[in-house]
Short mmCIF file of C-alpha atoms and ligand atoms in Angstrom, two decimals:
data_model
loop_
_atom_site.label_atom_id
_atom_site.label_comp_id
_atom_site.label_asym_id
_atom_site.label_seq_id
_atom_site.Cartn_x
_atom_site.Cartn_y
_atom_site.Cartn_z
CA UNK A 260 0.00 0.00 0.00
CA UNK A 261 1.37 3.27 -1.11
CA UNK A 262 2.18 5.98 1.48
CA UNK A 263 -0.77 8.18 0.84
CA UNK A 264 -3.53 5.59 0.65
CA UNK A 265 -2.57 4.12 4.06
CA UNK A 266 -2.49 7.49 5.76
CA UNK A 267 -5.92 7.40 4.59
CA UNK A 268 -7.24 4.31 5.82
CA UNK A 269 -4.71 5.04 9.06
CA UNK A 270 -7.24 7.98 9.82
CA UNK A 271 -10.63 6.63 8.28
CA UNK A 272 -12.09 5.02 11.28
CA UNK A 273 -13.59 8.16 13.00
CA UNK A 274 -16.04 8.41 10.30
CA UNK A 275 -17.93 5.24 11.42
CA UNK A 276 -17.15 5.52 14.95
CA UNK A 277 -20.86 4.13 16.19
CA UNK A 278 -20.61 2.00 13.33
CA UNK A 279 -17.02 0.82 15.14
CA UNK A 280 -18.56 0.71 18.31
CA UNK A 281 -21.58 -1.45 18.30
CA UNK A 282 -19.71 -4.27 15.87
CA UNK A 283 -16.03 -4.63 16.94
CA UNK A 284 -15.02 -7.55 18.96
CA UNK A 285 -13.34 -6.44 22.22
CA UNK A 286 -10.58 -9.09 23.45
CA UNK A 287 -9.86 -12.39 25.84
CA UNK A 288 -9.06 -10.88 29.24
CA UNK A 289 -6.72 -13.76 29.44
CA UNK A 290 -4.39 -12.22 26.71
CA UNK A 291 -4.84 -8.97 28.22
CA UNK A 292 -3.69 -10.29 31.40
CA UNK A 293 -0.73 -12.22 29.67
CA UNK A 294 0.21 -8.82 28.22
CA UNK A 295 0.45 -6.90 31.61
CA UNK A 296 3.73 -7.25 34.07
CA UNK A 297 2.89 -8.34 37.91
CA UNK A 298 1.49 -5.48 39.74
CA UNK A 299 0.71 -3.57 36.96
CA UNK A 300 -1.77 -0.19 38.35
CA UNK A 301 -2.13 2.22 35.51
CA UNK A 302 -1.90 0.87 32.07
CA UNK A 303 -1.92 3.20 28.83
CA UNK A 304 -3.95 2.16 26.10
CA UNK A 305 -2.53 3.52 23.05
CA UNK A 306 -4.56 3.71 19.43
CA UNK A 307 -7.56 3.55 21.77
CA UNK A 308 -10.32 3.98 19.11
CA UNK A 309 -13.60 3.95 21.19
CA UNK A 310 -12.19 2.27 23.83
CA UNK A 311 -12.72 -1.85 23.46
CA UNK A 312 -9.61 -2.34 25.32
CA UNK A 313 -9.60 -0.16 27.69
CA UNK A 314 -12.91 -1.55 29.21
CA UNK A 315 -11.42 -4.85 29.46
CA UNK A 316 -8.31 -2.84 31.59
CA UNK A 317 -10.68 -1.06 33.17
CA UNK A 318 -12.48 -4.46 34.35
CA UNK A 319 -9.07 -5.88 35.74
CA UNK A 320 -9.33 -2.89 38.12
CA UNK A 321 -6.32 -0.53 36.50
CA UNK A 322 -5.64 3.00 36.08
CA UNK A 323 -6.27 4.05 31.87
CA UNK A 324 -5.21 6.40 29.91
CA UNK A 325 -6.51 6.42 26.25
CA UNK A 326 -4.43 8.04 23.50
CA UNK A 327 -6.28 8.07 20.26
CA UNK A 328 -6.20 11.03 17.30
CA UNK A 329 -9.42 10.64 16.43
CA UNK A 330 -11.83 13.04 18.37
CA UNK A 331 -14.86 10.74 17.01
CA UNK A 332 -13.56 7.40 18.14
CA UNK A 333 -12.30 9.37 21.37
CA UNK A 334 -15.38 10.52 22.28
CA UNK A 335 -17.00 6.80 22.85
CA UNK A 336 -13.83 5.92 25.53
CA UNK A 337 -15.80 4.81 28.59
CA UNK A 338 -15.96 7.60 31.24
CA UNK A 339 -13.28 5.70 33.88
CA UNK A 340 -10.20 6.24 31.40
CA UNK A 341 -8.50 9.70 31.02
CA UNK A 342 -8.90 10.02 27.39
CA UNK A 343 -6.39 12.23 25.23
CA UNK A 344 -5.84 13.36 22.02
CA UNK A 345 -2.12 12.17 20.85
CA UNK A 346 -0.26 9.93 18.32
CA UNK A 347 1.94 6.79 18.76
CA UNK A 348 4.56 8.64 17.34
CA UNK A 349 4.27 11.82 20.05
CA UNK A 350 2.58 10.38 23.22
CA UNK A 351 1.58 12.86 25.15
CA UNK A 352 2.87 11.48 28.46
CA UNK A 353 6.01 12.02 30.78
CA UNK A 354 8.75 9.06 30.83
CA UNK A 355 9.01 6.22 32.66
CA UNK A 356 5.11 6.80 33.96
CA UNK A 357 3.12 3.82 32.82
CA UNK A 358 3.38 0.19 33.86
CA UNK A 359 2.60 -1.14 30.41
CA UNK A 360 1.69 0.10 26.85
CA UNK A 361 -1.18 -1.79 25.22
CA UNK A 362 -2.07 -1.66 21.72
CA UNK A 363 -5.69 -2.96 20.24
CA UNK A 364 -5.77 -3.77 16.62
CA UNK A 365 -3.89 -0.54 15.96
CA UNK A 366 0.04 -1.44 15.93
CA UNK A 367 0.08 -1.90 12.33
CA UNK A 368 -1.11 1.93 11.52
CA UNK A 369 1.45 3.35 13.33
CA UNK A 370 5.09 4.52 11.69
CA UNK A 371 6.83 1.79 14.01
CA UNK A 372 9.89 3.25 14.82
CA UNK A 373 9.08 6.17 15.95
CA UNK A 374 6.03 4.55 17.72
CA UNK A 375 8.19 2.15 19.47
CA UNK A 376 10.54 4.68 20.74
CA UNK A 377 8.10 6.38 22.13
CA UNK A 378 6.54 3.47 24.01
CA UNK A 379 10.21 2.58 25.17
CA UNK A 380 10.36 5.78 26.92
CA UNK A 381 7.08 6.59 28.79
CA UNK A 382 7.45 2.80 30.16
CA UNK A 383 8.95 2.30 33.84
CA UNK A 384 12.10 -0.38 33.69
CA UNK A 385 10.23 -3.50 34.13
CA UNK A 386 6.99 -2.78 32.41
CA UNK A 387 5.78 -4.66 29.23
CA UNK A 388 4.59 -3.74 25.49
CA UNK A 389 1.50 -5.59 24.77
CA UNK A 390 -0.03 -5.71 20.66
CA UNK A 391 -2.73 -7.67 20.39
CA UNK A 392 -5.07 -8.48 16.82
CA UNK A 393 -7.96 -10.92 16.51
CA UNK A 394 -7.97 -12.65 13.41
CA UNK A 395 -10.73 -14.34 12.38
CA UNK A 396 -11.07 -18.05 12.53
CA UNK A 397 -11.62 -19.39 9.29
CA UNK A 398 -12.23 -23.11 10.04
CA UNK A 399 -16.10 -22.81 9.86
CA UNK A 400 -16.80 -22.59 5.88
CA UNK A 401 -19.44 -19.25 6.41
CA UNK A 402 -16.05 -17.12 8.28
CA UNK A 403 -14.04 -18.50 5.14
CA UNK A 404 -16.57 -17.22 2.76
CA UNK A 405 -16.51 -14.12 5.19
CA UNK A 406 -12.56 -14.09 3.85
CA UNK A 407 -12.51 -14.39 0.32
CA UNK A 408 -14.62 -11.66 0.12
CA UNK A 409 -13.20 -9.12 2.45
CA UNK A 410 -9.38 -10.27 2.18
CA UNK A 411 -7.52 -11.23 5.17
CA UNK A 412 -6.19 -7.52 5.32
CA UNK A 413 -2.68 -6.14 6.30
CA UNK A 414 -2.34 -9.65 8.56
CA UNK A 415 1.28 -9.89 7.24
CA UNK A 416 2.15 -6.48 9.48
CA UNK A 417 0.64 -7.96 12.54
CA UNK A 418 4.26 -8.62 14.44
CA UNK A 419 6.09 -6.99 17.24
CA UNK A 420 9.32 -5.86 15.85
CA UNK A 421 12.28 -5.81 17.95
CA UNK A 422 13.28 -2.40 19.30
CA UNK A 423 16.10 -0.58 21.25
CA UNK A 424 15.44 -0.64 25.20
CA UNK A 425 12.72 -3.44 25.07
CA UNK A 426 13.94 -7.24 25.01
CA UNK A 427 12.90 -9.85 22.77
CA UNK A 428 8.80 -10.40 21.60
CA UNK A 429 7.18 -13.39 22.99
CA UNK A 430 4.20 -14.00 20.96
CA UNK A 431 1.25 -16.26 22.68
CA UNK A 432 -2.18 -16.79 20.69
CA UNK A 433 -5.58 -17.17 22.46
CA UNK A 434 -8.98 -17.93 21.39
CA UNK A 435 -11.77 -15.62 21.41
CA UNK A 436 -15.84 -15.67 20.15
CA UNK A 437 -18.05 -12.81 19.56
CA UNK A 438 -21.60 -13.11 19.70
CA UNK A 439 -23.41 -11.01 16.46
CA UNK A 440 -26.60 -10.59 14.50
CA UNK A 441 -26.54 -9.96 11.00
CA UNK A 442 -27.00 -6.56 11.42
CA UNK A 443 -23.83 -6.11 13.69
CA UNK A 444 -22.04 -8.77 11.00
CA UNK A 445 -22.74 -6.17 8.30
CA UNK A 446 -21.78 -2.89 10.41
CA UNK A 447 -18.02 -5.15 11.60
CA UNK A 448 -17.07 -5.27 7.51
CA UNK A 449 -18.74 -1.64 7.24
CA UNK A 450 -16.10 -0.11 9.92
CA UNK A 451 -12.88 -1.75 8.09
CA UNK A 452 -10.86 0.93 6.94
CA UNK A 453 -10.89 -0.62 3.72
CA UNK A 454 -14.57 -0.22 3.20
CA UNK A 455 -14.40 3.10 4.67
CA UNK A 456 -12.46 4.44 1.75
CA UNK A 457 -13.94 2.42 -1.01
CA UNK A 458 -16.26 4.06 -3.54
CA UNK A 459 -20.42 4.01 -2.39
CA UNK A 460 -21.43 1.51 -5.14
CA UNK A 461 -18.81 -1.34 -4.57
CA UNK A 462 -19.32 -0.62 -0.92
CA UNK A 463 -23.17 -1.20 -0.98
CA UNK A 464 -22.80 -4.14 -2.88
CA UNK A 465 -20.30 -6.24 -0.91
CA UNK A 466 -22.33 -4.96 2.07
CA UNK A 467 -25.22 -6.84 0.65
CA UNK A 468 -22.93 -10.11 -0.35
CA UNK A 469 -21.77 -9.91 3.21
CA UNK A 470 -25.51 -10.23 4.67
CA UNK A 471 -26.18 -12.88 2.95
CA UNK A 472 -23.36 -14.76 4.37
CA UNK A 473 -24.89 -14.57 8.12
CA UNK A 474 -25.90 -17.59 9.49
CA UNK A 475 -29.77 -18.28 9.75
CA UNK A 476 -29.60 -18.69 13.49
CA UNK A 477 -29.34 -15.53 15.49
CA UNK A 478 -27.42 -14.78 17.70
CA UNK A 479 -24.01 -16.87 15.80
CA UNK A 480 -20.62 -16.80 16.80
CA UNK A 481 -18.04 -15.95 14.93
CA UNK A 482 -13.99 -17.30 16.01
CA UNK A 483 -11.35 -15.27 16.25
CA UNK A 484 -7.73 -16.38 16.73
CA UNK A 485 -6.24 -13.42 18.97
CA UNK A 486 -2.55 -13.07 18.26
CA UNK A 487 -0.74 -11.18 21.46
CA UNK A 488 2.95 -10.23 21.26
CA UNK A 489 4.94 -8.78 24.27
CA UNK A 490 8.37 -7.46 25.01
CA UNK A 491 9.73 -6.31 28.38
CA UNK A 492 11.04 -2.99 28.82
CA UNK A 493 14.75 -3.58 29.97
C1 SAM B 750 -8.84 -0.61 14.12
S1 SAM B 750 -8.87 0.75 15.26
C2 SAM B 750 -8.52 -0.01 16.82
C3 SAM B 750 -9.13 0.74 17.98
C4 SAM B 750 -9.05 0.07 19.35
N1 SAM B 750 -7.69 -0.06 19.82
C5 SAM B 750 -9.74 -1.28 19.38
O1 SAM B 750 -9.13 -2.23 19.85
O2 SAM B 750 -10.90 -1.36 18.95
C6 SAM B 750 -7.37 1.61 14.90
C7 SAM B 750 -7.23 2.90 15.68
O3 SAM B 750 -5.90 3.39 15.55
C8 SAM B 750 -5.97 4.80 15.47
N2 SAM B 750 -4.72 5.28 14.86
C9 SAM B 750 -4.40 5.32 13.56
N3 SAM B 750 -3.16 5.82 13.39
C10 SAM B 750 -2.67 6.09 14.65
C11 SAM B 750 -1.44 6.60 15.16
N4 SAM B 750 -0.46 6.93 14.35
N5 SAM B 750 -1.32 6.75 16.50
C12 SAM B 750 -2.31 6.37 17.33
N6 SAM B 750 -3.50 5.87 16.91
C13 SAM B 750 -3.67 5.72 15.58
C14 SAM B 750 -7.22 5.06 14.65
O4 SAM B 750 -7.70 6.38 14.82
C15 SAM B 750 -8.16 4.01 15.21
O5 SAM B 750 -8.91 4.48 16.29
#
């Protein structure tokens, strides 16, 4: 993908950010947890969108701070976090102050270099870098329909690189489910980035190929595979 057309997907989302937030699986609280170093109190969720994440950190009891660009997808972050308007590659917090950075579905829009410095440095020694994605599942033949039409995305990018001041990744996967309608099937392909920048027509109609795929039976599951990665701040 050329430079110009992935800054534009990179900062499509806020245009669907309802859309986004009533279809978008959040994640398994066990790779959340897996992601987190002992005693971890206040966490920063960075590329927070509308906040799927951070209600899961906010469940485990911990301190949030939301950093997301978008002022749509901002304004959905549940009411618990501090939410604020910032990049990956400028984070607008003080070094060394969180105990881990955690990253929803988002690491592979940011420019990672500069991204990763920046995570390096507002981490304590000791804390951990956490990237998750969920993937989907494609062993049920409906999800693999699901894939040939909607592509299996930038799933090559999803990986941790190595970076100077954090060790080694250490990637674990997990499985998750989320529960849909065909409605909320429909509005999950709708808030892709991809779709989000695709001409009206060709958007309509793989909308409508896509509803046809839904299972029968309502409410139906569909498998994700969530891929975490983590690296320790040394
Ligand atoms: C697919 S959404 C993921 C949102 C959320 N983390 C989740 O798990 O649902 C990607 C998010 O990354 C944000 N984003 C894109 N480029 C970014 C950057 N350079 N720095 C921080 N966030 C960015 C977008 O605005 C969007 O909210």
């Amino acid at each position: 993908m050329d430079e110009r057309r992935w800054r534009e997907r990179a900062g499509s989302f806020g245009a669907a950010a309802d859309v986004y937030e009533r279809s978008r699986p959040a994640y398994p609280v066990e790779a959340v947890r897996w992601l987190l170093p002992t005693g971890a109190q206040r966490v920063l969720d960075l590329g927070a969108g509308t906040g799927k994440l951070t209600a899961v950190l906010l469940d485990l009891g911990l301190d949030v701070v939301a950093v997301e660009p978008s002022e749509q997808m901002r304004a959905y972050v549940p009411a618990r976090a501090q939410a604020l308007a910032g990049t990956a590659e400028q984070v607008p917090l003080p070094d060394a102050s969180v105990d881990a950075v955690l990253v929803g579905q988002a690491f592979h829009w940011f420019d990672r270099g500069p991204a990763l410095a920046e995570m390096a440095r507002v981490l304590r020694p000791g804390g951990t870098v956490g990237v998750l994605w969920n993937v989907r599942d494609e062993s049920a033949e409906w999800v693999r329909a699901l894939g040939a039409l909607v592509g299996s995305g930038l799933q090559d990018s999803y990986v941790l690189d190595p970076a100077p001041g954090l060790s080694e990744p250490e990637r674990q996967d997990f499985s998750y489910q989320q529960s849909l309608d065909a409605d909320q099937l429909v509005d999950l392909v709708a808030s892709r980035s991809a779709l989000l920048t695709m001409p009206e027509d060709e958007r309509v109609a793989l909308l409508q190929r896509i509803r046809g795929l839904a299972p029968a039976e309502e409410p139906f599951v569909l498998p994700y595979r969530t891929e975490a990665w983590r690296a320790v701040r040394v």
